[in-house]
Coordinates of C-alpha atoms in Angstrom, one line a residue:
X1 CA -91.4 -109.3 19.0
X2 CA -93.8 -111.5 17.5
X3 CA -95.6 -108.6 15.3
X4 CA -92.4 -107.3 14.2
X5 CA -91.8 -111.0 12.9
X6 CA -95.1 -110.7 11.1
X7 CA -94.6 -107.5 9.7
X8 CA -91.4 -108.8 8.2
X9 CA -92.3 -112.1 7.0
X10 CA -94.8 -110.5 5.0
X11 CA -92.9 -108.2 3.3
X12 CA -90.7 -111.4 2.6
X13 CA -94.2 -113.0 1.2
X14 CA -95.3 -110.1 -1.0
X15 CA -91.4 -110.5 -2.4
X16 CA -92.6 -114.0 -3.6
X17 CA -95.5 -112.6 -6.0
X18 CA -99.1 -111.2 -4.9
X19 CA -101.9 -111.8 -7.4
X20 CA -104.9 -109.4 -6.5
X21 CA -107.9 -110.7 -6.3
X22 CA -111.0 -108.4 -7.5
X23 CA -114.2 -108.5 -5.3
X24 CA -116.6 -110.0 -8.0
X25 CA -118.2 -113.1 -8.9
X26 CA -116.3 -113.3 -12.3
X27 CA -113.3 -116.1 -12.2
X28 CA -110.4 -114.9 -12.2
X29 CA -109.3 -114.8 -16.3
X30 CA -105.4 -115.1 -16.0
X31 CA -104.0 -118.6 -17.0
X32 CA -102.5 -121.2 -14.5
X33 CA -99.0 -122.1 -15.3
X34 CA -95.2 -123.1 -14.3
X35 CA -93.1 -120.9 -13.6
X36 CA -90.0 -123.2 -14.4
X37 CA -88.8 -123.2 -11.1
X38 CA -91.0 -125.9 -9.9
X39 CA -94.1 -123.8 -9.0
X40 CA -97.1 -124.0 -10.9
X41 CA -99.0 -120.6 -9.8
X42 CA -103.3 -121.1 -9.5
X43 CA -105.4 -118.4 -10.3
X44 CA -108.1 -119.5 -11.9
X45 CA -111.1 -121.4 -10.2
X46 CA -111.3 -125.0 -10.7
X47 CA -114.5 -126.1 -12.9
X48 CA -113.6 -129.2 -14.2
X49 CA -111.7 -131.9 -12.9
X50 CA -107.9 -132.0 -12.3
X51 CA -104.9 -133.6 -10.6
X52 CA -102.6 -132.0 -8.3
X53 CA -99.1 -134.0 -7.8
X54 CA -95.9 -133.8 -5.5
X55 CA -93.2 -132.9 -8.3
X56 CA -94.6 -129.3 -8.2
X57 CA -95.2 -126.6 -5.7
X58 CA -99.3 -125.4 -5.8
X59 CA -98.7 -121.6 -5.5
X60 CA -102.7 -120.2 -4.9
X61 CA -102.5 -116.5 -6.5
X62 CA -106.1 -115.8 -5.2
X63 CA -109.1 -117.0 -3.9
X64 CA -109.6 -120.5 -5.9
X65 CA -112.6 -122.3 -5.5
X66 CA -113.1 -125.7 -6.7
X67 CA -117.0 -125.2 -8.2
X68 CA -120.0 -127.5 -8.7
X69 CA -119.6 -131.0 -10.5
X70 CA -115.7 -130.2 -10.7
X71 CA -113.1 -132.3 -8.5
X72 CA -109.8 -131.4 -7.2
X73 CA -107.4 -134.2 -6.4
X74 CA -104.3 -133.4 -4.8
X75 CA -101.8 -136.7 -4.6
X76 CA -99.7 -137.4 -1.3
X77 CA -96.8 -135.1 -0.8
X78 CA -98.2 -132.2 -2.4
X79 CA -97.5 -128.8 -0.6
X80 CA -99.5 -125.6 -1.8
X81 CA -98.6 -122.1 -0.6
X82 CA -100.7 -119.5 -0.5
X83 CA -99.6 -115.8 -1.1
X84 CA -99.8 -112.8 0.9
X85 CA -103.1 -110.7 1.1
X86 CA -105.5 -109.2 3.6
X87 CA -109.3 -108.3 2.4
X88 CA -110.9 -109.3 -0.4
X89 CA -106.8 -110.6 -1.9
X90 CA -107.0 -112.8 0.7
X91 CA -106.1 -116.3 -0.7
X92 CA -107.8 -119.2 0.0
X93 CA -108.7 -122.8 -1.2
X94 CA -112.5 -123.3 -1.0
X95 CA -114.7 -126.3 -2.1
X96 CA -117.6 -124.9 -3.4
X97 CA -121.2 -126.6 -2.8
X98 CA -121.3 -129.4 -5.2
X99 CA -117.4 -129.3 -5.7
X100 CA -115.2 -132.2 -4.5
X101 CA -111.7 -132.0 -3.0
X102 CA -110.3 -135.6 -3.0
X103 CA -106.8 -135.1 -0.8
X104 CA -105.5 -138.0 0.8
X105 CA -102.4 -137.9 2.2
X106 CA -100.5 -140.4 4.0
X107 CA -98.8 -140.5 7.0
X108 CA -95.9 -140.9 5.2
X109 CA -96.3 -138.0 3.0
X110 CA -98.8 -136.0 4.2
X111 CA -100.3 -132.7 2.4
X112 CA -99.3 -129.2 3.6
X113 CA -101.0 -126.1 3.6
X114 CA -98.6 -123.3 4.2
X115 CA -97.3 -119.8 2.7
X116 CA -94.7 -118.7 0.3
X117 CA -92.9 -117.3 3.1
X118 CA -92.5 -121.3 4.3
X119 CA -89.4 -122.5 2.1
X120 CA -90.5 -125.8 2.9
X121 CA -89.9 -128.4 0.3
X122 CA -91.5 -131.7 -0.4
X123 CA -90.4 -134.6 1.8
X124 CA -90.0 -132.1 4.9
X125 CA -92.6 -132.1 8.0
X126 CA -90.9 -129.1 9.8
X127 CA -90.6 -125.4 8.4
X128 CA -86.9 -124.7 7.6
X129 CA -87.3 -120.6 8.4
X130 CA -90.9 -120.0 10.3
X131 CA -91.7 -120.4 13.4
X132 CA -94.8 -122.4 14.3
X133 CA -96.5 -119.3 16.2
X134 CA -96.3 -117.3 12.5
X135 CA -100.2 -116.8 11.8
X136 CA -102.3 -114.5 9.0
X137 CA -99.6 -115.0 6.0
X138 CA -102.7 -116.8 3.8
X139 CA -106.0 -117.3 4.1
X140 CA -106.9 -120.9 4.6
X141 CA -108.8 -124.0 3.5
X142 CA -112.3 -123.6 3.6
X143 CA -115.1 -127.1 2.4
X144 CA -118.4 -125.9 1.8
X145 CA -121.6 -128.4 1.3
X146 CA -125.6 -128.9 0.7
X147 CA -126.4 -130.2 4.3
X148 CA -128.3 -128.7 7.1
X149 CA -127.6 -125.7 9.3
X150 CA -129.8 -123.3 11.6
X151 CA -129.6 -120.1 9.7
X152 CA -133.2 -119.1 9.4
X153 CA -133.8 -120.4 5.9
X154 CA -131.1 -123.4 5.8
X155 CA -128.2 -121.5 4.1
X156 CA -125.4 -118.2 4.8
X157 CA -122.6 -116.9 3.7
X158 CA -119.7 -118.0 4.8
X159 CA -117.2 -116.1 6.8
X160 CA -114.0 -114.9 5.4
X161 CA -115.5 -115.0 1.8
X162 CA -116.9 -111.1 0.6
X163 CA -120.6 -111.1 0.5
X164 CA -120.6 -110.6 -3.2
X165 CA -119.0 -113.6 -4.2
X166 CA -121.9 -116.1 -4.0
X167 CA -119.5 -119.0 -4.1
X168 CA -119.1 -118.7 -0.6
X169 CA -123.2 -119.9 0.2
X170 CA -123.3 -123.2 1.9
X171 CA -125.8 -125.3 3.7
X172 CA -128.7 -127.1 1.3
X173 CA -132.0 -124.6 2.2
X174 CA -135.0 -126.8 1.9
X175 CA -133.6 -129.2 -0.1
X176 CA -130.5 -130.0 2.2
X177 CA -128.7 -133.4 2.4
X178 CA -127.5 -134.2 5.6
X179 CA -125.1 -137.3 3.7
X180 CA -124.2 -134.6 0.7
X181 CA -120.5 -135.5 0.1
X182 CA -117.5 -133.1 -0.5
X183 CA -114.8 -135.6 -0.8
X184 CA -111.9 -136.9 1.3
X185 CA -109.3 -134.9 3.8
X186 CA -106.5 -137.5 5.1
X187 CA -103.2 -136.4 7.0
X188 CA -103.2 -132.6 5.5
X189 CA -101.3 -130.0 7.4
X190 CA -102.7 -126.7 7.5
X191 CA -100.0 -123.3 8.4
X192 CA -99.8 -119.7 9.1
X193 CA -103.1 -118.6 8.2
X194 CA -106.3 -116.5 9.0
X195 CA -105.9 -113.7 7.0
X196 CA -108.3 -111.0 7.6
X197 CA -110.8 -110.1 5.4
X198 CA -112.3 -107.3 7.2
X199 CA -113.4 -106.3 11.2
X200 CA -113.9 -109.0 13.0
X201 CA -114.0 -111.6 9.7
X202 CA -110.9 -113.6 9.3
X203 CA -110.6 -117.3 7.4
X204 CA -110.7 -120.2 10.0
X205 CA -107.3 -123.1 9.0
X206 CA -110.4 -124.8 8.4
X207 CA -113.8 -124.3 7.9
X208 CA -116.9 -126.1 7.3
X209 CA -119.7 -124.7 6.1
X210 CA -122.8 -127.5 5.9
X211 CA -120.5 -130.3 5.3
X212 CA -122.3 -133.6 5.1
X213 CA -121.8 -136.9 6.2
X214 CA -120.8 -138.5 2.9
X215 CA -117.4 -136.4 3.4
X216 CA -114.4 -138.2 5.1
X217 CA -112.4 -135.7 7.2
X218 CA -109.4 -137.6 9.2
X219 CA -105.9 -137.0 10.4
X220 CA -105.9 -133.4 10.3
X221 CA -103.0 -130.8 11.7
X222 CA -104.0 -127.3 11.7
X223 CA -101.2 -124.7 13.3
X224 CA -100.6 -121.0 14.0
X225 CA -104.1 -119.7 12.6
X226 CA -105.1 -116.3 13.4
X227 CA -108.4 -117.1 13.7
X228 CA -110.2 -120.5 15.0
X229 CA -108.5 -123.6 14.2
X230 CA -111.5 -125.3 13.1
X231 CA -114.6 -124.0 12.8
X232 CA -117.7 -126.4 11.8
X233 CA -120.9 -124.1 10.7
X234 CA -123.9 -126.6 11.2
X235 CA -123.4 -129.6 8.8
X236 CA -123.5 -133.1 9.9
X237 CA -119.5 -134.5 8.9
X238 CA -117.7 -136.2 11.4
X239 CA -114.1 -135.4 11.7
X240 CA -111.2 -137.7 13.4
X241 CA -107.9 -137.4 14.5
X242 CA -107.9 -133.1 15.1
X243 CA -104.4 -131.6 16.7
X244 CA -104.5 -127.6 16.9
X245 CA -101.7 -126.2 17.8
X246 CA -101.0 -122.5 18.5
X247 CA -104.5 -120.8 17.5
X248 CA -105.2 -117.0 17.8
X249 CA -108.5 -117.5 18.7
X250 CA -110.4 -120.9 19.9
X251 CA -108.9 -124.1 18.8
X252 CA -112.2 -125.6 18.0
X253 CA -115.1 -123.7 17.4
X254 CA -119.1 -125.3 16.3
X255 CA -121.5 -123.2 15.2
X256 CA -125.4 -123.4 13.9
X257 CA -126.4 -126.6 15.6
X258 CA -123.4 -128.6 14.4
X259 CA -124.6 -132.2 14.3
X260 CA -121.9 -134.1 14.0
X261 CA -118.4 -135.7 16.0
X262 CA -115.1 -134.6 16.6
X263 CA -113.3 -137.8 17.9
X264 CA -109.8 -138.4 19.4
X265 CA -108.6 -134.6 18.8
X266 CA -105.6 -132.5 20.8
X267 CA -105.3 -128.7 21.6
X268 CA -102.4 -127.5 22.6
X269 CA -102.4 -123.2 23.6
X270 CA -100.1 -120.7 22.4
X271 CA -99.6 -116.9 23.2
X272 CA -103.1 -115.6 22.1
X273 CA -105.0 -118.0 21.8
X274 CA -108.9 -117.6 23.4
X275 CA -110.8 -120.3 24.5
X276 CA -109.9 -124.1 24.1
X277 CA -113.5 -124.5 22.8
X278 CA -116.4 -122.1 22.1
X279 CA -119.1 -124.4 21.6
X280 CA -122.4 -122.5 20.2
X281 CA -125.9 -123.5 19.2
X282 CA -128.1 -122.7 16.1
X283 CA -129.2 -119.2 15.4
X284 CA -132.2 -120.6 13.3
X285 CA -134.9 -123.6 13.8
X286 CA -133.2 -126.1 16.2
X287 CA -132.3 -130.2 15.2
X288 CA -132.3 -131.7 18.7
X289 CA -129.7 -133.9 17.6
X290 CA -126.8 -131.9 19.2
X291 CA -123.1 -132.5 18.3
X292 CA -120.4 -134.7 20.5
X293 CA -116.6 -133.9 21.2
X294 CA -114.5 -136.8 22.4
X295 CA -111.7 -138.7 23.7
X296 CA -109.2 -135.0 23.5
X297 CA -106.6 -134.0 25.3
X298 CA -106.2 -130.1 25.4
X299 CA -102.5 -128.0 27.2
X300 CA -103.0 -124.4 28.0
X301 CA -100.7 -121.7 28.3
X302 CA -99.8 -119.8 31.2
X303 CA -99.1 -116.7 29.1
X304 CA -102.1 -117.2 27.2
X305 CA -104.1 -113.9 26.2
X306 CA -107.3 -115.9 27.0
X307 CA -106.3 -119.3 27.9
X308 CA -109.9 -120.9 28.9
X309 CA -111.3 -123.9 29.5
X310 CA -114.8 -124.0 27.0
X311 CA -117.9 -122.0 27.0
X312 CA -120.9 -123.3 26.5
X313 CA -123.5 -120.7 24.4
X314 CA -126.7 -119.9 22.3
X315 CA -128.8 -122.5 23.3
X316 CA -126.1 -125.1 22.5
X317 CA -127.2 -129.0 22.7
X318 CA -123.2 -130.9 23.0
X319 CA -122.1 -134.1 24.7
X320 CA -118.8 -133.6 25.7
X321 CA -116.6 -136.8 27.3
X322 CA -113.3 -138.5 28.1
X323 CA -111.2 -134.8 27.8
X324 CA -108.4 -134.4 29.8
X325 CA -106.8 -130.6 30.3
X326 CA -104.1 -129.9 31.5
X327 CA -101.4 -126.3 31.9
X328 CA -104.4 -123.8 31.7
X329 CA -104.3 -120.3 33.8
X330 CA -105.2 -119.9 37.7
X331 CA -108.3 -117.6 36.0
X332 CA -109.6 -120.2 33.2
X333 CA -112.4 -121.7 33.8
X334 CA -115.8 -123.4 32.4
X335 CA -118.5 -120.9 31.6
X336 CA -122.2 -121.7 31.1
X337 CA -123.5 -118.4 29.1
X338 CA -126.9 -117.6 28.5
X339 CA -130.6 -119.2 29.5
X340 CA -131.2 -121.7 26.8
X341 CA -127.4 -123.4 27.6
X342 CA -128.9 -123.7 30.7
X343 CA -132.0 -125.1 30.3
X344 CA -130.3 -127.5 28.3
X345 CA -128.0 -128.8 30.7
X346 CA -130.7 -129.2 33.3
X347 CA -132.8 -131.2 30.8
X348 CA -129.9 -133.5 29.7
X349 CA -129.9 -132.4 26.4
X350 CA -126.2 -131.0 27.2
X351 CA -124.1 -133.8 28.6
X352 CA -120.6 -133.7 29.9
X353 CA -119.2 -137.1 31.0
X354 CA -115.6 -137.9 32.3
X355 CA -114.1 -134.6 32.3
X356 CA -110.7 -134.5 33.7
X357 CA -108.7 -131.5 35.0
X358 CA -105.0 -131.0 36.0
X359 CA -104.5 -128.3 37.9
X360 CA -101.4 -129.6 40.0
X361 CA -99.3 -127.0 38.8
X362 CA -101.4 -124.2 40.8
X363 CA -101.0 -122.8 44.2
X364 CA -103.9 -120.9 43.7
X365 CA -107.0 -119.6 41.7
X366 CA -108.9 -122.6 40.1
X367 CA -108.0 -125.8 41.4
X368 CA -111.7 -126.9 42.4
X369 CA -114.6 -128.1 40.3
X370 CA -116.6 -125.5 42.0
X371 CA -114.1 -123.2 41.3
X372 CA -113.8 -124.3 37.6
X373 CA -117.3 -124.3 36.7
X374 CA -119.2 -120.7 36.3
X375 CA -122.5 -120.4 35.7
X376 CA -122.4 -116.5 34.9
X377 CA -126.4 -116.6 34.4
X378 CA -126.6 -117.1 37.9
X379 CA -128.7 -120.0 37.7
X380 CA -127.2 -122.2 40.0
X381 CA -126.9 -125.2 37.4
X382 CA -123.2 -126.0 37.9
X383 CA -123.6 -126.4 41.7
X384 CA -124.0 -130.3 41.6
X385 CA -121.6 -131.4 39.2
X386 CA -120.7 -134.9 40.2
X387 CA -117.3 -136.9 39.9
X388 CA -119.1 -138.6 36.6
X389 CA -119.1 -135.3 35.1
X390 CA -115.9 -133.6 35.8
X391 CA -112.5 -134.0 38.3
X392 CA -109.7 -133.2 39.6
X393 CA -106.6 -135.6 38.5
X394 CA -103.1 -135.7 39.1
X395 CA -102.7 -138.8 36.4
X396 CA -104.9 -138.7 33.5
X397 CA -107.1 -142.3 32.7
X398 CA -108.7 -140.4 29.7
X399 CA -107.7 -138.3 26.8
X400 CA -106.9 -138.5 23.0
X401 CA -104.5 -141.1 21.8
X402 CA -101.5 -138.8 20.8
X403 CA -100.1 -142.3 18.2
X404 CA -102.1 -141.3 15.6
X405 CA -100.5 -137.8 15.5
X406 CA -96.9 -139.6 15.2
X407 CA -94.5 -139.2 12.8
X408 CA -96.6 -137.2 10.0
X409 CA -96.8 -133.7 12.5
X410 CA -94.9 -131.0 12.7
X411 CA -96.4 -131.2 16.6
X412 CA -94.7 -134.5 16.4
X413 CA -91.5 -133.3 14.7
X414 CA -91.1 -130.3 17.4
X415 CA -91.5 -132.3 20.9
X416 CA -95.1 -131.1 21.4
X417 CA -96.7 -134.3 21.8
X418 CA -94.4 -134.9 24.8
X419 CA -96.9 -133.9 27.5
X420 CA -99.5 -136.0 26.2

């Protein structure tokens, strides 16, 4: 049922206007404008500064990127759609490397990231006609910056962008910044995307590629994405207040020796979504610094295609602590994936502290620690967890505080946060 939905709701997309996108590094040379109806359509890239307000509807036509030394500021309120396009017409909004994106919502009115298929209007939280399991309609919202990552020579290519548009490079090289600064993200709303650019390559609701610490990334809602929900490619930014809800893939996703903190964040699992987390290391020179995840609160699925716990892989380096899950599958578990992952949990340079598992709703499968945690090297380094580490609980003491996710969710809007 769900594809047929799709297939639908994207003819209904393409019905609202399709701007194609050519695969070059020219901008786009067709002017911005209003369409009178109270939709100003973007499709040129953004390379000087400019203001985005709530009395109009952002329709992106394209791939926009805000580029070096120019800032985007979107007010409170605003909603942008994106339209319909697969490949290298996928739209997205991206922040290039020395670009700014200035978007501070408010719980009150909060900025929403959505499709042209979404007949939301300003003032709503809710979608009036899609459902909140509706993914790949746009592409999604993508920051890129100048500090470090662990690619061999400090900077890549991001996914979902085509090779050829060099845009898409982030991470600083030799002259990286580890506080380089891409602006502010407060209480945005992210919808329906993940559009697929090619086998394999599809845009994250949000990525961040080399983000530094300079940028402020709170209060952030990111739902139905076809791909990860958020995805952090090396980079040092700290992000607060995370809910993902309904991801295709994993709900949150660090890559390259990510160095920085997700705090107070909630998952909550939907039909296909993967793994809860997919937690990698750097694929280049190592910073021992390692990355943290905590105070979350993650709900499977019982239908979910994948439906697991976290893996832990590549040589990763992550403190994980105070995380509650709860409603995952008899199968899911906690895998520990290759050598260096190993040797770094031995060593103590991988920590997990206060780990709390629910499994109350099971008559069989996993419902031990032992059970839970698989070493599939064979190792024999999950044999000794103690209580510290991880549990079994019936009543949570730990977990994300769900309040700050109140009133300016569609999670919220929907009952979601009920469990939590």
């Amino acid at each position: 049922m769900k594809k047929i939905n799709l297939l639908a709701l994207l003819f209904l997309a393409l019905a609202f206007g399709f701007t194609a996108c050519d695969d070059t590094d020219v901008d786009p040379e067709v002017d911005n404008g209003d369409n009178n109806d109270g939709v100003t359509v973007v499709t040129e890239n953004i390379s000087e500064d400019v203001t985005w307000n709530s009395e109009t509807v952002y329709q992106l036509g394209g791939r926009i990127f805000v580029l070096e030394g120019a800032t985007l500021t979107i007010e409170p309120g605003t909603i942008i759609k994106g339209e319909a396009g697969t490949g290298t017409n996928a739209t997205a909004l991206v922040v290039a490397r020395g670009g700014k994106l200035m978007a501070e919502g408010t719980a009150d009115a909060p900025i929403i990231f959505t499709t042209v298929a979404d007949e939301i209007e300003p003032g709503m939280i809710a979608s009036p006609n899609l459902d909140p399991d509706i993914d790949g309609l746009w592409g999604g919202l993508i920051v890129l910056g100048n500090a470090p990552i662990s690619t061999p020579d400090g900077v890549a290519q991001i996914e979902g962008i085509p090779p050829s548009d060099t845009n898409g490079l982030y991470g600083g090289g030799n002259s990286a910044d580890p506080a380089d600064n891409s602006g502010v993200l407060k209480y945005i709303s992210i919808r329906h995307g993940g559009a697929n650019i090619g086998e394999g390559n599809e845009i994250n609701g949000l990525t961040l590629g080399g983000v530094g610490t300079g940028t402020v990334i709170e209060n952030i809602e990111i739902i139905a994405n076809q791909d990860d929900g958020i995805e952090p490619f090396g980079g040092t930014v700290n992000v607060t207040n995370l809910l993902v809800w309904n991801s295709y893939d994993d709900s949150f996703d660090c890559d390259q020796d990510y160095l920085g903190t997700i705090d107070n964040f909630i998952g909550i699992l939907g039909t296909d979504s993967d793994h809860a987390m997919e937690l990698d290391g750097p694929e280049g020179a190592k910073d021992e610094g390692g990355y943290t995840l905590r105070n979350g609160s993650i709900k499977g699925y019982l239908e979910a295609t994948g439906g697991e716990y976290f893996d832990l892989r590549d040589g990763v380096s992550v403190t994980i602590e105070n995380v509650y899950f709860f409603n995952f599958k008899s199968d899911s578990d906690v895998e520990l994936d290759d050598e260096g992952s190993v040797a770094n949990y031995i060593s103590g340079a991988t920590v997990l502290n206060n780990l709390q598992f629910n499994v109350s709703h099971l008559e069989e499968g996993n419902r031990t620690i032992a059970d839970i945690f698989n070493d599939t090297t064979g190792s024999g380094a999950f044999d000794n967890i103690t209580e510290g580490e991880a549990s079994i609980v019936t009543t949570p003491t730990t977990g994300a505080d769900k309040s700050a996710f109140a009133g300016w969710t569609w999670a919220d809007a929907n009952g979601e946060l009920a469990d939590f």
